[in-house]
Short mmCIF file of C-alpha atoms and ligand atoms in Angstrom, two decimals:
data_model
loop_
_atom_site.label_atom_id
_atom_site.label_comp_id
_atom_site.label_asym_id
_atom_site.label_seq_id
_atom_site.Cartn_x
_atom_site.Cartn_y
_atom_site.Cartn_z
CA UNK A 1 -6.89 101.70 -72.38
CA UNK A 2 -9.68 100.84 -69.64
CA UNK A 3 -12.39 103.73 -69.36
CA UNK A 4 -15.36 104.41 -67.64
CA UNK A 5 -18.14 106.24 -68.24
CA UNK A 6 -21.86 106.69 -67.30
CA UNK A 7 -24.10 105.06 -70.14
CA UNK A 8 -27.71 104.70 -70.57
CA UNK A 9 -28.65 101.24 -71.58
CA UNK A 10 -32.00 101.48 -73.23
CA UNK A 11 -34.37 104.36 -73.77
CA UNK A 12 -35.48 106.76 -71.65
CA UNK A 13 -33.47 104.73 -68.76
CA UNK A 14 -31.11 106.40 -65.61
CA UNK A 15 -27.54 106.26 -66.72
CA UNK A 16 -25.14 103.70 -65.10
CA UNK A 17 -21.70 102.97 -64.60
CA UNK A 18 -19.86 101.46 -68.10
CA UNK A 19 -16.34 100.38 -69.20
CA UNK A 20 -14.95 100.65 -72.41
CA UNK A 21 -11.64 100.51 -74.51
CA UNK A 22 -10.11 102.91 -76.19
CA UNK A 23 -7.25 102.33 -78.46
CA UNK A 24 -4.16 104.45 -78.63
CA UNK A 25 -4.70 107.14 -81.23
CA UNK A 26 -2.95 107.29 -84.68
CA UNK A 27 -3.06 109.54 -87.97
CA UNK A 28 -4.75 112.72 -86.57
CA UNK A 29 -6.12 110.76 -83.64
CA UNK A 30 -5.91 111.92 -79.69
CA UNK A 31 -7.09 110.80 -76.18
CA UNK A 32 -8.61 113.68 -73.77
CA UNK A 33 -8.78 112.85 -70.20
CA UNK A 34 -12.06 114.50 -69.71
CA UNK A 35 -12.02 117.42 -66.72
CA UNK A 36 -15.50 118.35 -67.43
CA UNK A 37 -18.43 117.55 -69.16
CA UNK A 38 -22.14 120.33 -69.56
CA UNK A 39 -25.35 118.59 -70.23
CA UNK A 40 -27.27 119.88 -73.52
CA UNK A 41 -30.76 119.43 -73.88
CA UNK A 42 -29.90 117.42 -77.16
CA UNK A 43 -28.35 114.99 -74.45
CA UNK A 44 -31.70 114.34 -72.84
CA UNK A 45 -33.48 113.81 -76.49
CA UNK A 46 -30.50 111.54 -77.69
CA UNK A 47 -31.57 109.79 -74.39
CA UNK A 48 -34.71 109.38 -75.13
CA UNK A 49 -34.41 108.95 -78.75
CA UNK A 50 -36.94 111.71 -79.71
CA UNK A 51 -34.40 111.47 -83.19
CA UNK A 52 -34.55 107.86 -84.02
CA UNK A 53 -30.88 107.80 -84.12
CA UNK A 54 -29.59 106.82 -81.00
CA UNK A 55 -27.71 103.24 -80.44
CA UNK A 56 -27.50 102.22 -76.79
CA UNK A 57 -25.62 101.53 -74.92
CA UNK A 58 -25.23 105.27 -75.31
CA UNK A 59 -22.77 107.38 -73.69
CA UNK A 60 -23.69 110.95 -73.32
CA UNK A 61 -21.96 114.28 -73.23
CA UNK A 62 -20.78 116.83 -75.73
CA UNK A 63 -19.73 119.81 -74.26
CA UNK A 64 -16.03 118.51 -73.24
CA UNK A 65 -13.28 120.00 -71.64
CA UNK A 66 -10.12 118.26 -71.44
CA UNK A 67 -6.44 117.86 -71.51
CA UNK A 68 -4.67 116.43 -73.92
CA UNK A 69 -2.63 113.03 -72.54
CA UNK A 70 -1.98 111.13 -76.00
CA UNK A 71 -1.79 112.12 -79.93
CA UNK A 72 -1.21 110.76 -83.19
CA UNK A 73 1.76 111.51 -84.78
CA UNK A 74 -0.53 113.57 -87.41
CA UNK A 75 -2.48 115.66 -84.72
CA UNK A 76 0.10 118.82 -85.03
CA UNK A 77 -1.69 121.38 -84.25
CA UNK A 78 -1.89 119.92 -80.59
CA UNK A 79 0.62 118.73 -77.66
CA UNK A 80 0.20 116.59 -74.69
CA UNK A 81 -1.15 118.63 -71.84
CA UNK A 82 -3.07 121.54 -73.55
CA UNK A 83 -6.52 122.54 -72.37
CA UNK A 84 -9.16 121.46 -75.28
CA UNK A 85 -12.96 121.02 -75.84
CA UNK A 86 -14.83 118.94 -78.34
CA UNK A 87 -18.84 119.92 -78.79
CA UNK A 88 -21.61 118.20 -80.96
CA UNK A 89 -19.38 116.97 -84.05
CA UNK A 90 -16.81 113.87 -83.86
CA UNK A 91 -15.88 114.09 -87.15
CA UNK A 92 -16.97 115.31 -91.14
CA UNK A 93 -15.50 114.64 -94.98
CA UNK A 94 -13.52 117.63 -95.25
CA UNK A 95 -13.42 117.31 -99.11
CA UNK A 96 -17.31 117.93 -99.83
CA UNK A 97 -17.91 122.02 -100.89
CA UNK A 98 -19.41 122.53 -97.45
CA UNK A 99 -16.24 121.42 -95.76
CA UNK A 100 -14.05 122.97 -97.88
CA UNK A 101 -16.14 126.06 -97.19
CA UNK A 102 -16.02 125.93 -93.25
CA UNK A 103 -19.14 124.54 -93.00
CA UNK A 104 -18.31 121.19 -91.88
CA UNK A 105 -21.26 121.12 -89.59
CA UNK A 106 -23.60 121.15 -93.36
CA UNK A 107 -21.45 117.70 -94.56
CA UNK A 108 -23.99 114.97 -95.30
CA UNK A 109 -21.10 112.73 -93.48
CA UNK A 110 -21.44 114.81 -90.80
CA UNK A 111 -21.27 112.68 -87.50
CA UNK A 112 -22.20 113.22 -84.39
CA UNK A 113 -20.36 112.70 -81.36
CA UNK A 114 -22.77 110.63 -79.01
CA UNK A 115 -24.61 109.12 -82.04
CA UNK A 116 -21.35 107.52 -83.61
CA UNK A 117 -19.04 106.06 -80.23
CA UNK A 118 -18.25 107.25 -76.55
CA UNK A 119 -19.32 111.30 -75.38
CA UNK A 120 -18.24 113.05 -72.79
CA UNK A 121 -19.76 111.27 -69.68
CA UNK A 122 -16.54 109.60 -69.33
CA UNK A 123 -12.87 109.29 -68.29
CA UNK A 124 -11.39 109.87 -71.28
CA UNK A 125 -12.46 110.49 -75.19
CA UNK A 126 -11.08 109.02 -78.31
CA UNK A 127 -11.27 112.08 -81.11
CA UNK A 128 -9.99 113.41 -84.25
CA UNK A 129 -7.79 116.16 -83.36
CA UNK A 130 -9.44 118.03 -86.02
CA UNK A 131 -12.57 118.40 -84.27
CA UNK A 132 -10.63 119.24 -81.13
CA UNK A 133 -10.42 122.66 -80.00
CA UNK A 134 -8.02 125.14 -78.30
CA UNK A 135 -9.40 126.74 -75.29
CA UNK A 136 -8.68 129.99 -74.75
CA UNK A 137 -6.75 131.08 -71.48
CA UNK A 138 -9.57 133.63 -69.85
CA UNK A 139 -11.87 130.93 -69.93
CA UNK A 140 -11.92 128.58 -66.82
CA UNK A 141 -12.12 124.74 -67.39
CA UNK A 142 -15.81 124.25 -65.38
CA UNK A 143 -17.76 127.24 -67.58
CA UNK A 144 -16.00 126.51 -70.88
CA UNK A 145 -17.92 123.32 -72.24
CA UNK A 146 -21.35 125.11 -72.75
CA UNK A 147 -19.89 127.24 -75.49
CA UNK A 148 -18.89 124.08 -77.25
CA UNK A 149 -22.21 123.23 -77.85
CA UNK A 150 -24.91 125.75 -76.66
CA UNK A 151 -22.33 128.74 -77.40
CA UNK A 152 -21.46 127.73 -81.01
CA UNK A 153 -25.14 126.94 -81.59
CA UNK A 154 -26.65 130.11 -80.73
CA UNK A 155 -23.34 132.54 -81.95
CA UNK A 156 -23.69 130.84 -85.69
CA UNK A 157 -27.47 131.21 -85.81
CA UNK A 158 -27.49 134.28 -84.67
CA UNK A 159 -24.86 135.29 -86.96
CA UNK A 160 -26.08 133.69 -90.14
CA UNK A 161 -29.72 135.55 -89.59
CA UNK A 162 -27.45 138.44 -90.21
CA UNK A 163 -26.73 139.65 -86.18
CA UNK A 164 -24.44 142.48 -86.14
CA UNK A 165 -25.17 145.38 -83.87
CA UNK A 166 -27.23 147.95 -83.09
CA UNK A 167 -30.17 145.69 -83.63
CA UNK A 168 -33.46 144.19 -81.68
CA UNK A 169 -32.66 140.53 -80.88
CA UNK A 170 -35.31 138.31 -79.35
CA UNK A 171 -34.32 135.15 -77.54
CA UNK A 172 -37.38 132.76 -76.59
CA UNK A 173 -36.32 130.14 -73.64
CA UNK A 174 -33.58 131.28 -71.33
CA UNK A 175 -31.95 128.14 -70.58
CA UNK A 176 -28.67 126.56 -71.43
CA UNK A 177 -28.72 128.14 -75.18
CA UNK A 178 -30.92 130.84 -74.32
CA UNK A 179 -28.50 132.46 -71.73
CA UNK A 180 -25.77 132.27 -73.55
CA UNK A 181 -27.45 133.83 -76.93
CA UNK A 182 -28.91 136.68 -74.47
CA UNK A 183 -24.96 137.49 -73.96
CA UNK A 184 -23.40 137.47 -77.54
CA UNK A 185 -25.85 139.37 -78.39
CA UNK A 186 -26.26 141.84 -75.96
CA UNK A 187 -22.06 142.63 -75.60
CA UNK A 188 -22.02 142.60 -79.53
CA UNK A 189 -23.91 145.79 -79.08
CA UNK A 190 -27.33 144.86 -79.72
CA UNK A 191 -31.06 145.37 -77.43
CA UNK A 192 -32.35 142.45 -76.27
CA UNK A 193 -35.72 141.12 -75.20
CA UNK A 194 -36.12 138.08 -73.56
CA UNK A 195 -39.09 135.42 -73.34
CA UNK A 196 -39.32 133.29 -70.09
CA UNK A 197 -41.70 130.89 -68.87
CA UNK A 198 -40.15 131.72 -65.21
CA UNK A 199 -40.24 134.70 -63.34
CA UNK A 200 -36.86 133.96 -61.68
CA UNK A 201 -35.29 134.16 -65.17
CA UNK A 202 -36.92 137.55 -66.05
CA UNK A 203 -35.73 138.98 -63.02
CA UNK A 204 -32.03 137.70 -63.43
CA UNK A 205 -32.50 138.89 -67.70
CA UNK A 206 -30.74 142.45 -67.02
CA UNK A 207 -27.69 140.29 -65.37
CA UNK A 208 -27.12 139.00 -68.43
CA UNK A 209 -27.58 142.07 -70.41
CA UNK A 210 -30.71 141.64 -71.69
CA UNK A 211 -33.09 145.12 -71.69
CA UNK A 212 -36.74 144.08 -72.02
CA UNK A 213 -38.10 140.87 -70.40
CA UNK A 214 -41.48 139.34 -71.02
CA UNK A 215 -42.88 136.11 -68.62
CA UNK A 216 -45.18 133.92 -70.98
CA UNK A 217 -47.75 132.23 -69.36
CA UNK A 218 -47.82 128.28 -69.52
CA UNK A 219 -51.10 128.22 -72.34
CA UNK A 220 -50.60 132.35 -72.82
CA UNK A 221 -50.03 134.50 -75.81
CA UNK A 222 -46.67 136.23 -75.26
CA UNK A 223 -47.20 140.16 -75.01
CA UNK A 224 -45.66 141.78 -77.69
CA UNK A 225 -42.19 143.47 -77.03
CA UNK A 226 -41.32 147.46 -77.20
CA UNK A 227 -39.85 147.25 -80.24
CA UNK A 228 -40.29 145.11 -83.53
CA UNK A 229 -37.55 142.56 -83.49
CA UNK A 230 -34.97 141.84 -86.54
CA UNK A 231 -33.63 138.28 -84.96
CA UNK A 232 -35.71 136.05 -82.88
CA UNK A 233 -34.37 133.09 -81.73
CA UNK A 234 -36.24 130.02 -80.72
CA UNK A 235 -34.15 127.71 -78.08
CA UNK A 236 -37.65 125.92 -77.07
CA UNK A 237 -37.20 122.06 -77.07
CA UNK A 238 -41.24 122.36 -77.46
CA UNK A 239 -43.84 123.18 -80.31
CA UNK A 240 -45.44 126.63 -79.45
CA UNK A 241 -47.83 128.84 -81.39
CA UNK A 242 -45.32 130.51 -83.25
CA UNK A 243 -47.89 133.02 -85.12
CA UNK A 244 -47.33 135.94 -82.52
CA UNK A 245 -43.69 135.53 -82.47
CA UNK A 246 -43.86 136.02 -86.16
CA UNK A 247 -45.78 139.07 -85.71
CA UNK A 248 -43.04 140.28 -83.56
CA UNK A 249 -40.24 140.37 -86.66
CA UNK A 250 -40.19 143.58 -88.05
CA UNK A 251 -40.54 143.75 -91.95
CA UNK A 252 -37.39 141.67 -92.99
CA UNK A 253 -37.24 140.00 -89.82
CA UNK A 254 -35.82 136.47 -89.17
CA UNK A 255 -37.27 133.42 -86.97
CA UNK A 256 -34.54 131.43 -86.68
CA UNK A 257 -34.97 127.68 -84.85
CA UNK A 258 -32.24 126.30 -82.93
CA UNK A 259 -34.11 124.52 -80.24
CA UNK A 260 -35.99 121.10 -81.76
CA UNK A 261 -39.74 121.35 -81.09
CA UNK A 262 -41.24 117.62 -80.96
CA UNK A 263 -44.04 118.56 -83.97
CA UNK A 264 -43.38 119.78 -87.56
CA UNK A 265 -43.65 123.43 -87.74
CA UNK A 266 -47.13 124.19 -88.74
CA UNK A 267 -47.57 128.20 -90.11
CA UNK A 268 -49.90 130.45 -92.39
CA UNK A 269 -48.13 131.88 -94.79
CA UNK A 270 -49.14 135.78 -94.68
CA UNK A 271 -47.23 136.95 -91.64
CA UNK A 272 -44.42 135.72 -93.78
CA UNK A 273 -45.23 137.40 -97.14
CA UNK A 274 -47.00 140.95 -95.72
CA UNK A 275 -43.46 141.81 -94.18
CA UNK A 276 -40.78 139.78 -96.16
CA UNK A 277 -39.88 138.21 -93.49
CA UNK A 278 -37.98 134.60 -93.04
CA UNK A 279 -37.98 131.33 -91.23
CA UNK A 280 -34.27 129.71 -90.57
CA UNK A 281 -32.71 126.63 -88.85
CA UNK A 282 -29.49 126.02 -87.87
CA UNK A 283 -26.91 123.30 -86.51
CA UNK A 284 -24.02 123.74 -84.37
CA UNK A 285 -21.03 125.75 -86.24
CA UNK A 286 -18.00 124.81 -88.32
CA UNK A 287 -14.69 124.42 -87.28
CA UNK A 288 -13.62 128.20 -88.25
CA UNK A 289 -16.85 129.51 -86.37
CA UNK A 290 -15.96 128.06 -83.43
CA UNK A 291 -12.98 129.66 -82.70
CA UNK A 292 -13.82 132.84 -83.58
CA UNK A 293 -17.09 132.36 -81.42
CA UNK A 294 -13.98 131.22 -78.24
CA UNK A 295 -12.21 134.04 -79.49
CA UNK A 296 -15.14 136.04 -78.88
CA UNK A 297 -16.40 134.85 -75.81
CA UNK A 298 -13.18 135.16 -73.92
CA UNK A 299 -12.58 138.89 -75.21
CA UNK A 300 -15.84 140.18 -74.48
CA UNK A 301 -16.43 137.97 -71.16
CA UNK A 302 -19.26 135.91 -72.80
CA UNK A 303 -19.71 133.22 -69.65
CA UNK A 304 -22.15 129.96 -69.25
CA UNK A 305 -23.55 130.24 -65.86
CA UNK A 306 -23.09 126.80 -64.49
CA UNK A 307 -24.49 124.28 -61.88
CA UNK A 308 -21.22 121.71 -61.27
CA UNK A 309 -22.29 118.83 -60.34
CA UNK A 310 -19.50 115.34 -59.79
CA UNK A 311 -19.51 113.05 -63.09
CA UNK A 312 -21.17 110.40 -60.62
CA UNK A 313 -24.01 112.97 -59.92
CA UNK A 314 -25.24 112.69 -63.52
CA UNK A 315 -29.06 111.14 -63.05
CA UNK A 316 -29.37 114.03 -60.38
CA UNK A 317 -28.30 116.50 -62.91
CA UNK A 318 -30.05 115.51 -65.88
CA UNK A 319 -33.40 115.08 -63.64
CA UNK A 320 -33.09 118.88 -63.17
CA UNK A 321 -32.25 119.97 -66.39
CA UNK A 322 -35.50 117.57 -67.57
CA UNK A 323 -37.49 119.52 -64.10
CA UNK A 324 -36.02 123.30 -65.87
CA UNK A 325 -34.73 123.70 -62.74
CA UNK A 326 -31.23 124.45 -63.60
CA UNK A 327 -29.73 128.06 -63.51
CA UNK A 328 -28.74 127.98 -66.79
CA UNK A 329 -26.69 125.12 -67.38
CA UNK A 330 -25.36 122.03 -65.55
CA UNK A 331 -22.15 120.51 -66.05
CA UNK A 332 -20.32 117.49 -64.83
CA UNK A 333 -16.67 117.50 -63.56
CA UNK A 334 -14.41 114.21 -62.90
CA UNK A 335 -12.44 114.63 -59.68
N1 LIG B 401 -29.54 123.52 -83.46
C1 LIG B 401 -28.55 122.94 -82.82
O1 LIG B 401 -27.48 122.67 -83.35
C2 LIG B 401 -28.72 122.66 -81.36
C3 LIG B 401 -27.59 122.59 -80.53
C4 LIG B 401 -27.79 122.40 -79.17
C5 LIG B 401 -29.08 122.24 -78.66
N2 LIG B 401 -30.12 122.28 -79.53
C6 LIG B 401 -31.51 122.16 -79.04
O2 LIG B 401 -31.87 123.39 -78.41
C7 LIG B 401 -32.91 123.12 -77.45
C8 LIG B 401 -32.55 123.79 -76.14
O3 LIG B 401 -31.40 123.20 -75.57
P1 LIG B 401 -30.88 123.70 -74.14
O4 LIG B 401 -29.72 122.84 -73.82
O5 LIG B 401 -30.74 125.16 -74.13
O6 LIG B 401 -32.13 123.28 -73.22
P2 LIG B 401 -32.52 123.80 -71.76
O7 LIG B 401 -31.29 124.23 -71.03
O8 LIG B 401 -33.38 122.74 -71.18
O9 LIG B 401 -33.37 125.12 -72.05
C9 LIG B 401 -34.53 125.13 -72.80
C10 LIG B 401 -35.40 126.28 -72.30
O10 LIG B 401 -36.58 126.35 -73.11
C11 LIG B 401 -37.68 126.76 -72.31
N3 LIG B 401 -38.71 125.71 -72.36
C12 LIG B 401 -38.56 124.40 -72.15
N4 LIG B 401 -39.73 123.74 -72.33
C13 LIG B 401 -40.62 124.68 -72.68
C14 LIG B 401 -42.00 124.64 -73.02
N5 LIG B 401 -42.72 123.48 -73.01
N6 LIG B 401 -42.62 125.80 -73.34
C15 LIG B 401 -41.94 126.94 -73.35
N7 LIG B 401 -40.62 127.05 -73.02
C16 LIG B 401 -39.98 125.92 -72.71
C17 LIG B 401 -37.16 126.94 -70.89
O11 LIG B 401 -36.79 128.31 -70.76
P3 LIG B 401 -37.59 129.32 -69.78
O12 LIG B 401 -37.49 128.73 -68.39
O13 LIG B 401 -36.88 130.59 -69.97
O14 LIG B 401 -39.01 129.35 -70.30
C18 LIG B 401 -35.91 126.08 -70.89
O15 LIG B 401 -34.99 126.52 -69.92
C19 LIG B 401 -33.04 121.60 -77.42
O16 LIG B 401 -34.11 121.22 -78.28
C20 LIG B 401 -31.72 121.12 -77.99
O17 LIG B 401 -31.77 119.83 -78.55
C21 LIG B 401 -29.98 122.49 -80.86
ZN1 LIG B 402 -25.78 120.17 -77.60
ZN1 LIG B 403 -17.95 117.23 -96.04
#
């Protein structure tokens, strides 16, 4: 089957129009006709190969919504015309202990979408069904794929630092990931602060149920919140000095990274070992994660704020997600 996409061609270049095959599916395989596509950060450093692990011609995307138009005889669980998404992992062992615990997003044959074959920039996408997921009614088709990615991301790490209510959550970077942590955590019942390098953001915080915002300076120290926080979560794509966000964990706290800063993490150890507290990193979600986190979203009306943009539009989007000018996350739709 003739596709096209948008593909980048060498590092760091603008995307351009590309065609590409894709087979008709068997075993547990499917074809999505793609309605719309967000644009993760991890888009723009797979672009630029800040992980040494891109291959190019690369197609982007992996925050996919779709519809179901063809599946393997094997892909049960699915039928032609349902409403699916696909986020950051194409595929996994499922037999390793990780897998078999629902942590298929630990497998060391993990692989990613975009890294491995054809993302979501495109027509259509060739997956295994298995890493193809329902989408739950109360979510509309142009706000869903951002919790594929950025919405698993943040609900797991949040989660696995031990998020459950009542508590102080901090959330540094209020973009794509950002917003979207601010929310689970705030309608799980929790107080959140918020830190913003834009002013717009910390006005708009309370919107998305955030209580206490704080505008860092570009060079500045943060100031320190209201209350001593139990979860702070780092979405920066940037190294920072992280010593007075540690300071901010109360005793027991947890730093947890989910944004990539472009330096190893460089820390003294007594913050740390004064208050007990911990450093933690985490990627994506498994499979059973996931749709508890859709589950979640649509009954407590956890929603991406999007910027839709047409598929063909995608240099003009991803030059504003690069310029952090996007309120909070863009996404691409196919007409
Ligand atoms: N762990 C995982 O599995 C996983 C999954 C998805 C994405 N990621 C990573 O998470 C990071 C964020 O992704 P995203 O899609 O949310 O990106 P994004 O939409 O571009 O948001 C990142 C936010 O970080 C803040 N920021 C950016 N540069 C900064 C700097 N130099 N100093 C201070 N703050 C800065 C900005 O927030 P303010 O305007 O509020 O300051 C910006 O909006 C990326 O590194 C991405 O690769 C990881
Ligand atoms: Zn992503
Ligand atoms: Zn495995």
């Amino acid at each position: 089957m003739e596709t096209q996409g948008f593909a980048v061609k060498q590092e760091k270049a603008a995307l351009e129009p590309h065609h590409f095959e894709i087979e008709s599916p068997d075993n547990y395989g499917c074809v999505i006709r793609v309605l719309a596509c967000g644009i993760c950060h991890s888009d723009i450093h797979m672009i630029d190969n800040d992980w040494g692990m891109s291959n190019y011609p690369l197609i982007p995307g992996h925050e996919v919504i779709g519809e179901v138009v063809e599946i393997g005889p094997q892909a049960k669980h699915l039928k032609i015309g349902d409403r699916v998404g696909v986020g950051w992992q194409r595929s996994s062992c499922l037999q390793c202990m990780d897998c078999l615990r629902g942590n298929e997003n630990l497998c060391d044959d993990t692989r990613a979408l975009i890294a491995t074959g054809p993302g979501g920039f495109a027509d259509r996408l060739a997956m295994d069904s298995r890493f193809v997921f329902p989408i739950p009614d109360a979510i509309e088709t142009e706000v869903a794929g951002p919790l594929l990615c950025g919405g698993i991301t943040v609900y797991s790490a949040l989660r696995y630092a031990g998020m459950s209510s009542g508590q102080e959550i901090g959330v540094i970077g209020v973009g794509g990931l950002g917003h979207m942590a601010v929310q689970f955590a705030a309608k799980l019942g929790n107080r959140v602060t918020v830190f913003t390098t834009s002013q717009d953001k910390a006005d708009f915080a309370a919107q998305l149920g955030a209580h206490e915002a704080i505008v860092v300076g570009k060079g500045e120290a943060p100031v320190a919140p209201s209350k001593p926080l139990n979860i702070l979560l780092s979405t920066v794509p940037a190294s920072l000095d992280w010593v007075p966000y540690l300071n901010f964990l109360d005793s027991d706290g947890t730093l947890s990274f989910v944004g990539v800063p472009d330096e190893p993490l460089k820390l003294p150890l007594f913050p740390l070992l004064m208050k007990r507290r911990r450093i933690m990193s985490s990627p994506i979600g498994g499979r059973a994660i996931m749709r508890e986190m859709l589950d979640v979203a649509a009954t407590y009306g956890i929603k991406p704020i999007v910027e839709v943009f047409p598929m063909e539009k995608v240099n003009d989007a991803l030059r504003r997600v690069r310029e952090n000018k996007v309120r909070y996350r863009a996404v691409l739709v196919n007409s």
